[in-house]
Backbone as CSV, one residue per row, in Angstrom:
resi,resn,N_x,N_y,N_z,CA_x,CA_y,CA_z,C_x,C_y,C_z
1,UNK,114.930,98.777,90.733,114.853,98.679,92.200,116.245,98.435,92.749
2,UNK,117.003,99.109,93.756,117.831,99.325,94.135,118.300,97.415,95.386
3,UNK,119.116,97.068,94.759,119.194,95.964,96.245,119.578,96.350,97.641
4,UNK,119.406,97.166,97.765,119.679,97.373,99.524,118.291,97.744,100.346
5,UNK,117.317,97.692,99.362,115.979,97.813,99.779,115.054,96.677,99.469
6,UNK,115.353,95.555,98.973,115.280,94.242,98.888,115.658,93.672,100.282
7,UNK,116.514,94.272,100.721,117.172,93.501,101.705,116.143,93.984,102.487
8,UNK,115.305,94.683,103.228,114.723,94.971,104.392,113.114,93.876,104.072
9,UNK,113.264,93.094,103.052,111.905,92.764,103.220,112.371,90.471,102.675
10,UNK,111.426,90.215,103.044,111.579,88.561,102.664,111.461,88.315,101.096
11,UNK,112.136,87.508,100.624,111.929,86.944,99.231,110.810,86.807,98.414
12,UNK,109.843,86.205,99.091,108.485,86.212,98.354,107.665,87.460,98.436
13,UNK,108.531,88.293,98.980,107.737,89.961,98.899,108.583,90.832,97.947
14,UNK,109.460,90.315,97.047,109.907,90.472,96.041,108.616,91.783,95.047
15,UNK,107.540,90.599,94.353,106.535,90.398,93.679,106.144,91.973,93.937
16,UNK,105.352,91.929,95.129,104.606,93.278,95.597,105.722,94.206,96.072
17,UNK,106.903,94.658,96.292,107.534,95.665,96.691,107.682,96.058,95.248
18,UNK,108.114,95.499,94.382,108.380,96.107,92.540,106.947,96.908,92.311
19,UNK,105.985,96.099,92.451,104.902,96.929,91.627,104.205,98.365,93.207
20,UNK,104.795,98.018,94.338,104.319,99.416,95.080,105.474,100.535,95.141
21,UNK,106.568,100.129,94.481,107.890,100.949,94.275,107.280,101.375,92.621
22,UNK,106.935,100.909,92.034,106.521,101.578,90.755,105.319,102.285,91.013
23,UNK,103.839,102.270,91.837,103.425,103.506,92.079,103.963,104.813,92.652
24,UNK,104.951,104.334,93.356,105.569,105.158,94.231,106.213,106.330,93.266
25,UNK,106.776,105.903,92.237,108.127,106.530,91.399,107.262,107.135,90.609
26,UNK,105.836,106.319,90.370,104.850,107.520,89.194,104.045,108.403,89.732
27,UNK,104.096,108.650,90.609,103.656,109.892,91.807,104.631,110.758,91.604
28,UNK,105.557,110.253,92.310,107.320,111.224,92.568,107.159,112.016,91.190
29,UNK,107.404,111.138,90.320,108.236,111.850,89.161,107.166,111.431,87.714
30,UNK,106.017,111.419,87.895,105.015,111.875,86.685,103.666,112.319,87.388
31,UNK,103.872,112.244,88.525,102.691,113.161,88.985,101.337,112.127,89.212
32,UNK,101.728,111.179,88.783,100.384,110.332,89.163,99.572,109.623,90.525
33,UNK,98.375,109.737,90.153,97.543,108.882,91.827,97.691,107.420,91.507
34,UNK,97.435,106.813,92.301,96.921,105.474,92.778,96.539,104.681,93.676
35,UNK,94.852,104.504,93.633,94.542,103.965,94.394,94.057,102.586,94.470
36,UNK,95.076,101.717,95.643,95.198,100.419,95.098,93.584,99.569,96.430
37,UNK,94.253,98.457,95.620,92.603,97.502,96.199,92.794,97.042,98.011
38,UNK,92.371,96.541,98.493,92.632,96.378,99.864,94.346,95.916,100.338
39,UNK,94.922,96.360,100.933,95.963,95.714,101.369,96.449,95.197,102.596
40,UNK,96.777,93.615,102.924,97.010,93.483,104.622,97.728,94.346,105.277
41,UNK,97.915,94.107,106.369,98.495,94.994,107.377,100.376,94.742,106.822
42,UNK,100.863,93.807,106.369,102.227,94.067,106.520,102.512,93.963,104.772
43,UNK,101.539,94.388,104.058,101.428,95.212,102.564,101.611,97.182,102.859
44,UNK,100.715,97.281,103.934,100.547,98.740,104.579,101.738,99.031,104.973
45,UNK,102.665,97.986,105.968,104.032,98.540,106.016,104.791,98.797,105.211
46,UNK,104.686,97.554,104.103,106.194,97.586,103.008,105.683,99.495,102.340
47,UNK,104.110,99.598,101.859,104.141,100.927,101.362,104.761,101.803,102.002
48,UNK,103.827,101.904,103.083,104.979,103.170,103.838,106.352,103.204,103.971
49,UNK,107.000,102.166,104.241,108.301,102.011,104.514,108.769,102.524,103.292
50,UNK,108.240,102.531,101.960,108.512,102.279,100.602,108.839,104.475,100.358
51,UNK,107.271,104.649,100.654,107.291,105.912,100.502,108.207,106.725,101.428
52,UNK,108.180,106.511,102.419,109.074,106.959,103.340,110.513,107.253,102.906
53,UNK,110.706,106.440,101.661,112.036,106.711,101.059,111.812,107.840,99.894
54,UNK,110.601,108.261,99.240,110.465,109.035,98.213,110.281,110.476,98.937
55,UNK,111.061,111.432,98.399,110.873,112.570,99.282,109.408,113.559,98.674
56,UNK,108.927,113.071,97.865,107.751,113.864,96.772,106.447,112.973,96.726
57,UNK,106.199,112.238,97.711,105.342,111.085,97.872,104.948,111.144,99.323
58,UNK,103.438,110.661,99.193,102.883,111.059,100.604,101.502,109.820,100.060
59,UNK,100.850,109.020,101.290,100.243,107.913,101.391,98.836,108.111,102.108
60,UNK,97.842,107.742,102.050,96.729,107.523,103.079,95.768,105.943,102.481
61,UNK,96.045,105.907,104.262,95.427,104.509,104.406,94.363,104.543,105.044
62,UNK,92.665,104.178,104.216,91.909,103.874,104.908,91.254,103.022,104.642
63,UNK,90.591,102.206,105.412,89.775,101.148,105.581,88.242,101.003,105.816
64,UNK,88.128,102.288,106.066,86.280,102.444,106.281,86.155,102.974,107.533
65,UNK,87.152,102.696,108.739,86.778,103.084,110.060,88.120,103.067,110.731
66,UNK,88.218,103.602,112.170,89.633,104.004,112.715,89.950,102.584,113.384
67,UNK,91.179,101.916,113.120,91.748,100.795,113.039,91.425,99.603,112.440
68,UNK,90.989,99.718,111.062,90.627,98.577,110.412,91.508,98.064,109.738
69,UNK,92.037,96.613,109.573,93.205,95.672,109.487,93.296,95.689,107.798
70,UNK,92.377,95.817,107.099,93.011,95.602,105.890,92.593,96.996,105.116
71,UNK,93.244,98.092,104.962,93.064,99.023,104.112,93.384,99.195,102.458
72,UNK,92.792,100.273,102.069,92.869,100.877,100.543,94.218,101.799,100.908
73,UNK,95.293,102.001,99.724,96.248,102.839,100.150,95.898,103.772,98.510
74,UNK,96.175,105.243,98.788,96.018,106.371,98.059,97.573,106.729,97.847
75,UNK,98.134,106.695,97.049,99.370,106.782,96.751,99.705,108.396,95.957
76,UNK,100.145,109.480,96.142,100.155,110.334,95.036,101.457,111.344,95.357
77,UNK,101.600,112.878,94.814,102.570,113.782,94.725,102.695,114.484,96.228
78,UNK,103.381,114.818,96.946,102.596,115.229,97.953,102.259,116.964,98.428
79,UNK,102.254,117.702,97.235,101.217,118.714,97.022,99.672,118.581,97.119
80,UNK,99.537,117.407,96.894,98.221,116.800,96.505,97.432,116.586,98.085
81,UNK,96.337,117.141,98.702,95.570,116.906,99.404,94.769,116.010,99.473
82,UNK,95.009,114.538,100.613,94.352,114.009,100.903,93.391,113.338,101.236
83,UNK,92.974,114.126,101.897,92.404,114.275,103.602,90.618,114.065,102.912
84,UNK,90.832,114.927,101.617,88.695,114.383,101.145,88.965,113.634,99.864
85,UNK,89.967,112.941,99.845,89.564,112.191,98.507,88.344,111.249,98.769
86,UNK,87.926,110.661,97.899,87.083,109.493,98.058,87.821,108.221,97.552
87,UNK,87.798,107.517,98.519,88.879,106.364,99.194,87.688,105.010,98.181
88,UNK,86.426,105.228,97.546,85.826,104.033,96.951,85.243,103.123,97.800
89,UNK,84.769,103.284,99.042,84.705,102.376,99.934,83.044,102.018,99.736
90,UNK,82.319,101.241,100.136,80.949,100.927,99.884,80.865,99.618,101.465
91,UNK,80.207,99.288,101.426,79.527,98.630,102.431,78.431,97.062,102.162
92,UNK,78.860,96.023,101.993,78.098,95.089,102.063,77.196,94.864,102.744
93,UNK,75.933,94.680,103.217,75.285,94.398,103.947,74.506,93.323,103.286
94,UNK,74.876,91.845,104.835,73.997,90.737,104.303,72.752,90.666,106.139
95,UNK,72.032,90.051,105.204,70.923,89.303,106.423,70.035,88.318,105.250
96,UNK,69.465,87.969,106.381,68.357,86.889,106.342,67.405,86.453,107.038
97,UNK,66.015,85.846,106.312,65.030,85.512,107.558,65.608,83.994,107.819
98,UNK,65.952,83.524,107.660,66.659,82.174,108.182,67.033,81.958,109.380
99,UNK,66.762,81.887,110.520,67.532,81.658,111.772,68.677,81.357,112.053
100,UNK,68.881,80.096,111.193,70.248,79.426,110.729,71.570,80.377,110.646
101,UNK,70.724,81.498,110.108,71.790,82.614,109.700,72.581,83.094,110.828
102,UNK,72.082,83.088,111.901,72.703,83.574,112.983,74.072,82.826,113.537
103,UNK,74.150,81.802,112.746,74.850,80.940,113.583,76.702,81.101,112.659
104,UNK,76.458,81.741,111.448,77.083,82.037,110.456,78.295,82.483,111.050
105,UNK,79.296,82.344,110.476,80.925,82.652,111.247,81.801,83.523,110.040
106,UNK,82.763,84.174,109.976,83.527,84.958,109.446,84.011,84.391,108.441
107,UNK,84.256,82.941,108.603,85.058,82.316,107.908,83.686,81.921,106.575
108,UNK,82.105,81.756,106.614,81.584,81.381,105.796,80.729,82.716,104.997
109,UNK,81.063,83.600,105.726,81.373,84.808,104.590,82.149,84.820,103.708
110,UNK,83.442,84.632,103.740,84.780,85.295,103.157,84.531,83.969,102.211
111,UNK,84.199,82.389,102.651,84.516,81.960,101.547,82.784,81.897,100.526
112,UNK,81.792,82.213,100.945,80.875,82.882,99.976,81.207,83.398,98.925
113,UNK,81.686,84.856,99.587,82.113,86.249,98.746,83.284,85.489,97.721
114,UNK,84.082,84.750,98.183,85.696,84.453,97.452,85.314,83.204,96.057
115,UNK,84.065,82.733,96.803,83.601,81.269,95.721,82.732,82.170,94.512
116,UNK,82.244,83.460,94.422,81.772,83.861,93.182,83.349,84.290,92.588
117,UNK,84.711,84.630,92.504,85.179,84.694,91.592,85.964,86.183,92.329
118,UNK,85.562,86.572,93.398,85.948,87.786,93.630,87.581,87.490,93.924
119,UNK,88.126,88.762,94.008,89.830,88.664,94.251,89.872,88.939,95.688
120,UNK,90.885,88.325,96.743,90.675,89.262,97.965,90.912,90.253,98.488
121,UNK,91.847,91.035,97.613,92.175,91.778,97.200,90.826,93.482,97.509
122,UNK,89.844,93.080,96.841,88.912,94.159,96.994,87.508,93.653,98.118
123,UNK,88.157,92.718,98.925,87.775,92.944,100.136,88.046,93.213,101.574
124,UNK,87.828,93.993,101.917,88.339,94.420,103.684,87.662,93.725,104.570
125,UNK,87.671,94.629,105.805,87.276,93.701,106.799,85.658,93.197,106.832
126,UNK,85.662,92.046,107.882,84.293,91.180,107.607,83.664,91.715,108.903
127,UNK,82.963,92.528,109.608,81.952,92.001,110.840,80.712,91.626,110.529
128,UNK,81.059,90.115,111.460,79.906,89.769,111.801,79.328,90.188,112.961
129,UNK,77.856,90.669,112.671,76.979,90.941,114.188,75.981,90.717,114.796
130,UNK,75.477,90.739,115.396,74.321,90.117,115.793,72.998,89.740,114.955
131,UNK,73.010,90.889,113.927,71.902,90.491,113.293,72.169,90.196,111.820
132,UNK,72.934,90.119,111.590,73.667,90.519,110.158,75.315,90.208,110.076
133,UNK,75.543,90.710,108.832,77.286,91.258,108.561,77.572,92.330,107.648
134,UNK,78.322,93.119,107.907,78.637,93.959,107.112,80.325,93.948,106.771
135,UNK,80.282,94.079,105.044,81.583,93.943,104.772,81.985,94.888,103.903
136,UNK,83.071,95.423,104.061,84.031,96.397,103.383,84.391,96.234,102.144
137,UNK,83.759,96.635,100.625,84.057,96.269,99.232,84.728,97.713,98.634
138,UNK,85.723,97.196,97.899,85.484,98.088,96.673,84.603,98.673,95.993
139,UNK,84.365,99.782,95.575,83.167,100.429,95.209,83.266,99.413,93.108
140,UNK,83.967,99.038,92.690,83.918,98.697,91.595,83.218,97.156,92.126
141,UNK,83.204,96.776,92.800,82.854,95.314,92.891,81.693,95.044,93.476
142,UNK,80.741,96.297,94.195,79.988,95.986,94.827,78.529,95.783,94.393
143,UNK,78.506,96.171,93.453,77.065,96.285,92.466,76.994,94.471,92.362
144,UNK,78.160,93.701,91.778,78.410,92.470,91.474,77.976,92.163,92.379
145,UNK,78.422,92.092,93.839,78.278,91.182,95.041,76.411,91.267,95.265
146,UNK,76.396,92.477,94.938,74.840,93.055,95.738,73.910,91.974,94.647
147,UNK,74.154,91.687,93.446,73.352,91.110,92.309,73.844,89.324,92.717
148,UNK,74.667,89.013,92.907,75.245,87.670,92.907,75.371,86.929,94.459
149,UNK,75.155,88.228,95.134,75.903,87.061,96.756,74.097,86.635,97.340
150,UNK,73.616,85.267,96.972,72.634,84.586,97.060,72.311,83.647,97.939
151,UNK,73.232,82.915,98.816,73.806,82.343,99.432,74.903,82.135,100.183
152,UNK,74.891,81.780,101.385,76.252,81.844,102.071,76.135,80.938,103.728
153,UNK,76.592,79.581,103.004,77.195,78.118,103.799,75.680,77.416,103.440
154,UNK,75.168,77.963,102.363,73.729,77.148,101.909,72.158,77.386,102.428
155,UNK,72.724,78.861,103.174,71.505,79.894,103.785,71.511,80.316,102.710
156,UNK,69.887,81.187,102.174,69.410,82.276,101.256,69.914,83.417,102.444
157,UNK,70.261,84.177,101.244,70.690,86.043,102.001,69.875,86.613,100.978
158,UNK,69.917,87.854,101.809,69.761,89.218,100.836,70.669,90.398,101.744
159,UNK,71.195,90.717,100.391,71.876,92.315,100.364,71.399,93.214,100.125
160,UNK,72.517,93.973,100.840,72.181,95.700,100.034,73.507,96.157,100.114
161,UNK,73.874,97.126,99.506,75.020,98.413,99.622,74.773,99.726,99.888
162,UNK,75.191,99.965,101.144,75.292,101.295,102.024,77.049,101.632,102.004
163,UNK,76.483,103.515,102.294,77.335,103.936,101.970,78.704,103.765,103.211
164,UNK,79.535,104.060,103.130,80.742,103.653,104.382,80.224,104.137,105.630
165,UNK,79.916,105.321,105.267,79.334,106.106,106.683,78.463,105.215,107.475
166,UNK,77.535,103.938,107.161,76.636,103.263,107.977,77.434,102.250,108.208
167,UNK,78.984,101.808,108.035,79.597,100.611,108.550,79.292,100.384,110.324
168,UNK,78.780,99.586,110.501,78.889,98.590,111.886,79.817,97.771,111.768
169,UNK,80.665,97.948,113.079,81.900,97.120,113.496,81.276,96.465,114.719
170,UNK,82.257,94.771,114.250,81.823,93.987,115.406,83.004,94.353,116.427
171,UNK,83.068,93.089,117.880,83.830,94.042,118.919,84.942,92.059,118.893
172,UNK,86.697,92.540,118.937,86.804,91.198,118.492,87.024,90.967,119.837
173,UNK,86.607,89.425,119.556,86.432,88.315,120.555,87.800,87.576,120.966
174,UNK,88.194,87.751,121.835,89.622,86.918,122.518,89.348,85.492,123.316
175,UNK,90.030,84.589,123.173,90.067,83.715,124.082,91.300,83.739,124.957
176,UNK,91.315,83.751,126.156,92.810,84.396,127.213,93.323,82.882,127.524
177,UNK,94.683,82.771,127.018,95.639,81.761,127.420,96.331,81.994,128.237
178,UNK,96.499,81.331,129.415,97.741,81.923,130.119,98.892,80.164,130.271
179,UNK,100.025,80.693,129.721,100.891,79.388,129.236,102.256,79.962,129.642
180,UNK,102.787,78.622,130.077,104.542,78.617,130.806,104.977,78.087,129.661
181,UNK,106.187,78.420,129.553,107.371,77.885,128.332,108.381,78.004,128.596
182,UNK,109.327,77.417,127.931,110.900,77.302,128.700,111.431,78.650,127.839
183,UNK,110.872,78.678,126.461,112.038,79.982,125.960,110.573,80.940,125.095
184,UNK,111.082,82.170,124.959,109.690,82.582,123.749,110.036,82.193,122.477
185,UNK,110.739,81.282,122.170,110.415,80.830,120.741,109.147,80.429,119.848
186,UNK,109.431,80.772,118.829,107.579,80.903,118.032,107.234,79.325,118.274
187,UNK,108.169,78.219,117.944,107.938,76.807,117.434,107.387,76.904,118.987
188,UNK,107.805,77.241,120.094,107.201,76.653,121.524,106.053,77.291,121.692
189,UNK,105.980,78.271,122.009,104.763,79.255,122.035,103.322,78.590,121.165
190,UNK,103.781,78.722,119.831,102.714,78.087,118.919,102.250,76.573,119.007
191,UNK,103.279,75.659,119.759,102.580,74.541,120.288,101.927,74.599,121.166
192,UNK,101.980,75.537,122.185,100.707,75.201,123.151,99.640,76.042,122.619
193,UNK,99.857,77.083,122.562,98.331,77.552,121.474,97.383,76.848,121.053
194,UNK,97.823,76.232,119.930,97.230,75.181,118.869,97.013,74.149,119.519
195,UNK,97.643,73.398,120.719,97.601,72.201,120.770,98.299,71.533,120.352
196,UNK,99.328,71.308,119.581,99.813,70.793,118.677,101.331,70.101,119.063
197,UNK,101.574,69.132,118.435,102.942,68.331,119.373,104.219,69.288,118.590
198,UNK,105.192,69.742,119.596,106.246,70.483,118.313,107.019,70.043,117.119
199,UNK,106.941,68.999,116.903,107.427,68.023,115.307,105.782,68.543,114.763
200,UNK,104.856,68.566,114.929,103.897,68.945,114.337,103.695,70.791,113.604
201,UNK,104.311,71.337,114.960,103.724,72.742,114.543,105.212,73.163,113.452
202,UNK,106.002,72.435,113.588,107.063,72.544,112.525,106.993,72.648,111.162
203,UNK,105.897,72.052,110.500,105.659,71.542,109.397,104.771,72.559,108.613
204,UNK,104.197,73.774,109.301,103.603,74.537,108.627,104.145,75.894,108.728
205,UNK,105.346,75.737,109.537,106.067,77.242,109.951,107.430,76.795,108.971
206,UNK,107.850,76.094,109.218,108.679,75.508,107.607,108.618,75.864,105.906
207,UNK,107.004,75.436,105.817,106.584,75.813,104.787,105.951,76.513,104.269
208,UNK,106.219,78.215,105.119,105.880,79.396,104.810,104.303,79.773,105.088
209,UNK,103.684,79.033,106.179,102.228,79.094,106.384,102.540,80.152,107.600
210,UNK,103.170,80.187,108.064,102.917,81.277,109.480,103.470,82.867,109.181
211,UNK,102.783,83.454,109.656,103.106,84.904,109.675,103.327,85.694,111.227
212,UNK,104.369,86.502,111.305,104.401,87.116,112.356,104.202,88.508,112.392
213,UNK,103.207,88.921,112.362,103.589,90.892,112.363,102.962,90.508,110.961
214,UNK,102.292,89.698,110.241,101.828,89.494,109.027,102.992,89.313,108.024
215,UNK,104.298,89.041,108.602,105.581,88.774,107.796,105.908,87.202,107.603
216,UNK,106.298,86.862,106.316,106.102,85.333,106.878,107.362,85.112,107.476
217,UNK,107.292,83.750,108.449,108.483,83.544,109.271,108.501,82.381,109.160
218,UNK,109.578,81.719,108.461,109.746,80.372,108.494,110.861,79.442,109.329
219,UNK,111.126,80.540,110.082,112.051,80.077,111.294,111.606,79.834,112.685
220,UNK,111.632,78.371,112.828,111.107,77.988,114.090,111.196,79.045,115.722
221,UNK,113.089,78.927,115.839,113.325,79.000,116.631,113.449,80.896,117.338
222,UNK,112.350,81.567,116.206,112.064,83.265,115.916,112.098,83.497,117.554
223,UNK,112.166,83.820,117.865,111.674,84.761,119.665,110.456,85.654,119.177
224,UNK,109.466,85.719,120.184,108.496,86.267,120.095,108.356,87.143,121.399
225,UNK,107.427,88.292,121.132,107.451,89.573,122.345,106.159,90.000,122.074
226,UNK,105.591,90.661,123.196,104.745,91.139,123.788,103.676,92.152,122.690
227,UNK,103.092,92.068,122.378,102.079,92.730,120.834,102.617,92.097,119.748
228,UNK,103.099,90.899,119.493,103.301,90.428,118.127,102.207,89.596,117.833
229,UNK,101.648,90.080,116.902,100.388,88.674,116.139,100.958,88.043,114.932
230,UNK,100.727,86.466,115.638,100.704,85.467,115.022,99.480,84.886,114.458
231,UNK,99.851,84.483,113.047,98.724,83.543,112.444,99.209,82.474,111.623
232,UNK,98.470,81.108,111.559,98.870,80.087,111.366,97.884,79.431,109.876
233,UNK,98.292,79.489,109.015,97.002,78.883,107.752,96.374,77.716,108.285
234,UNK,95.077,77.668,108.232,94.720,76.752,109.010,94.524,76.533,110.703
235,UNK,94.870,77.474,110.915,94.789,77.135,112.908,94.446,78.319,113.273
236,UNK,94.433,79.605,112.897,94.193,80.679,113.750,94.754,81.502,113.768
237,UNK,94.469,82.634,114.559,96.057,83.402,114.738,95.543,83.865,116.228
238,UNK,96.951,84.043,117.009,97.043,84.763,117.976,97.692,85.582,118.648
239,UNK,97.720,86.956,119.475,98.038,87.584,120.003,99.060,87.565,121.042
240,UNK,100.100,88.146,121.152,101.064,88.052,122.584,100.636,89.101,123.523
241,UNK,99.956,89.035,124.421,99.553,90.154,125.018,100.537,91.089,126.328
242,UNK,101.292,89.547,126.735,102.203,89.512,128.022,103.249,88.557,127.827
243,UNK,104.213,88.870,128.023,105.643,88.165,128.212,106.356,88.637,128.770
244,UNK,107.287,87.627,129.761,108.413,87.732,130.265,108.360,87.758,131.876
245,UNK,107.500,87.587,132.453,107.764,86.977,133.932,108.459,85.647,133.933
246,UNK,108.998,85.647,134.612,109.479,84.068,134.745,109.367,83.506,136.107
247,UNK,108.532,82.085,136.127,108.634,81.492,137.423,109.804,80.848,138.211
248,UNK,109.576,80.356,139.027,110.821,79.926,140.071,111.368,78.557,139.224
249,UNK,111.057,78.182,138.491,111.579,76.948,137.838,112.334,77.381,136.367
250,UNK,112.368,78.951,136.228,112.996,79.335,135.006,112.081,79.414,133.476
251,UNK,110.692,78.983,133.899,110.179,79.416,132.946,109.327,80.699,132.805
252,UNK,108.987,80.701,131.106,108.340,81.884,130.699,106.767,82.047,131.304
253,UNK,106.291,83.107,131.710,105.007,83.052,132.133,104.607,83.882,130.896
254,UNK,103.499,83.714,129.880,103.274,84.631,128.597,101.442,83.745,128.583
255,UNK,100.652,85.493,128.474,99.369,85.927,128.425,98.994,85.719,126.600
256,UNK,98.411,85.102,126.254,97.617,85.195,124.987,96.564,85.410,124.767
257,UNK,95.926,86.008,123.725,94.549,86.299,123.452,94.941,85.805,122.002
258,UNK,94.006,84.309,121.890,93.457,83.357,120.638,91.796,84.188,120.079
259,UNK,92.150,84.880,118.723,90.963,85.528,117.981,90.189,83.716,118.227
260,UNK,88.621,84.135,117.980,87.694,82.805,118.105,86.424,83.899,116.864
């Protein structure tokens, strides 16, 4: 791996740029596919950015449906046609007669599915919906989930696996902030969000818990702009929707939408 392409990415993305620069190079120059397990949104960049440098390499990213946040990437020669591979995608489907069930949140899916042993790796996105949830698996993993996922936050479920084509997407839910600040710095911004006193929100943007653009950012004093999503381990993540009016007292007027 060349160091001047190290340089465009953070240290702890070291790890994963080596092994998506080595699919990359066995496409180019032995002709090989690969299709890897779900990847976040700023895994999806480093690939492309990655391939973008191979002139014999060509990528497709899908996720099950048009804008879904964590995709499968198809890596291969780029003679090689696309467009009908089969991407492995399958479909979780949970419900229950439980009432209880309804009350079920995103977060007691993912850690269901994650407490049998699964990687997160070969899971995509979660909607929850009104009557149910349906979640995005790997086709190697889904037989497992469909036999094992028995429970979830101490409700009985039952599954099934449908094919991608029947995915239901939920519609996401915003909560609208509207907040003054003296500068767009992340450390300011992210204290009123959260709530949080700024010696407080310091302590987890320090220690590599925050992501911006899904990049981690461990610099307080980052400037933030208008479509950047933020997420915080533990607190949330949220949206910049609007920035940069400023009121008569010199501060920032900036619009947020907090996922709930």
């Amino acid at each position: 791996m060349k160091q001047d392409i190290y340089e465009h990415f953070h240290p702890d993305e070291r790890e994963f740029v080596d092994r998506a620069w080595e699919w990359i190079v066995n496409a180019g120059q032995y002709h090989e596919t690969k299709l890897t397990d779900f990847l976040d949104p700023r895994q999806t960049v480093i690939v492309e950015s990655l391939v973008n440098r191979h002139p014999d390499v060509h990528v497709r990213l899908d996720g099950g449906y048009e804008g879904a946040e964590r995709c499968r990437a198809l890596i291969a020669p780029d003679y090689r046609d696309l467009s009908h591979e089969d991407m492995k995608l399958k479909v979780l489907s949970i419900d229950s007669i439980d009432q209880k069930f309804l009350t079920l949140e995103h977060g007691d899916y993912m850690g269901s599915i994650l407490g049998l042993g699964v990687k997160r790796s070969k899971i995509g996105d979660i909607h929850v919906l009104e009557n149910g949830c349906h979640t995005v698996v790997c086709e190697d993993i889904s037989a497992f989930l469909d036999m094992n996922l028995n429970q979830v936050h101490r409700i009985h479920v039952q599954s099934e696996i449908l094919p991608i084509e029947l995915l239901r997407t939920s519609k996401i839910s915003l909560e609208m902030l509207d907040i003054t600040v003296a500068s767009l710095r992340l450390d300011g911004i992210a204290s009123d969000v959260y709530r949080l006193s700024r010696s407080k929100v310091l302590i987890p943007i320090r220690a590599g818990r925050c992501r911006v653009n899904w990049k981690t950012i461990e610099d307080p004093s980052s400037p933030l702009k208008e479509g950047d999503m933020v997420s915080m381990q533990g607190f949330g993540r949220f949206k910049v929707l609007e920035a940069g009016d400023v009121t008569k007292k010199g501060r920032f007027r900036v619009k947020i939408g907090k996922f709930v």
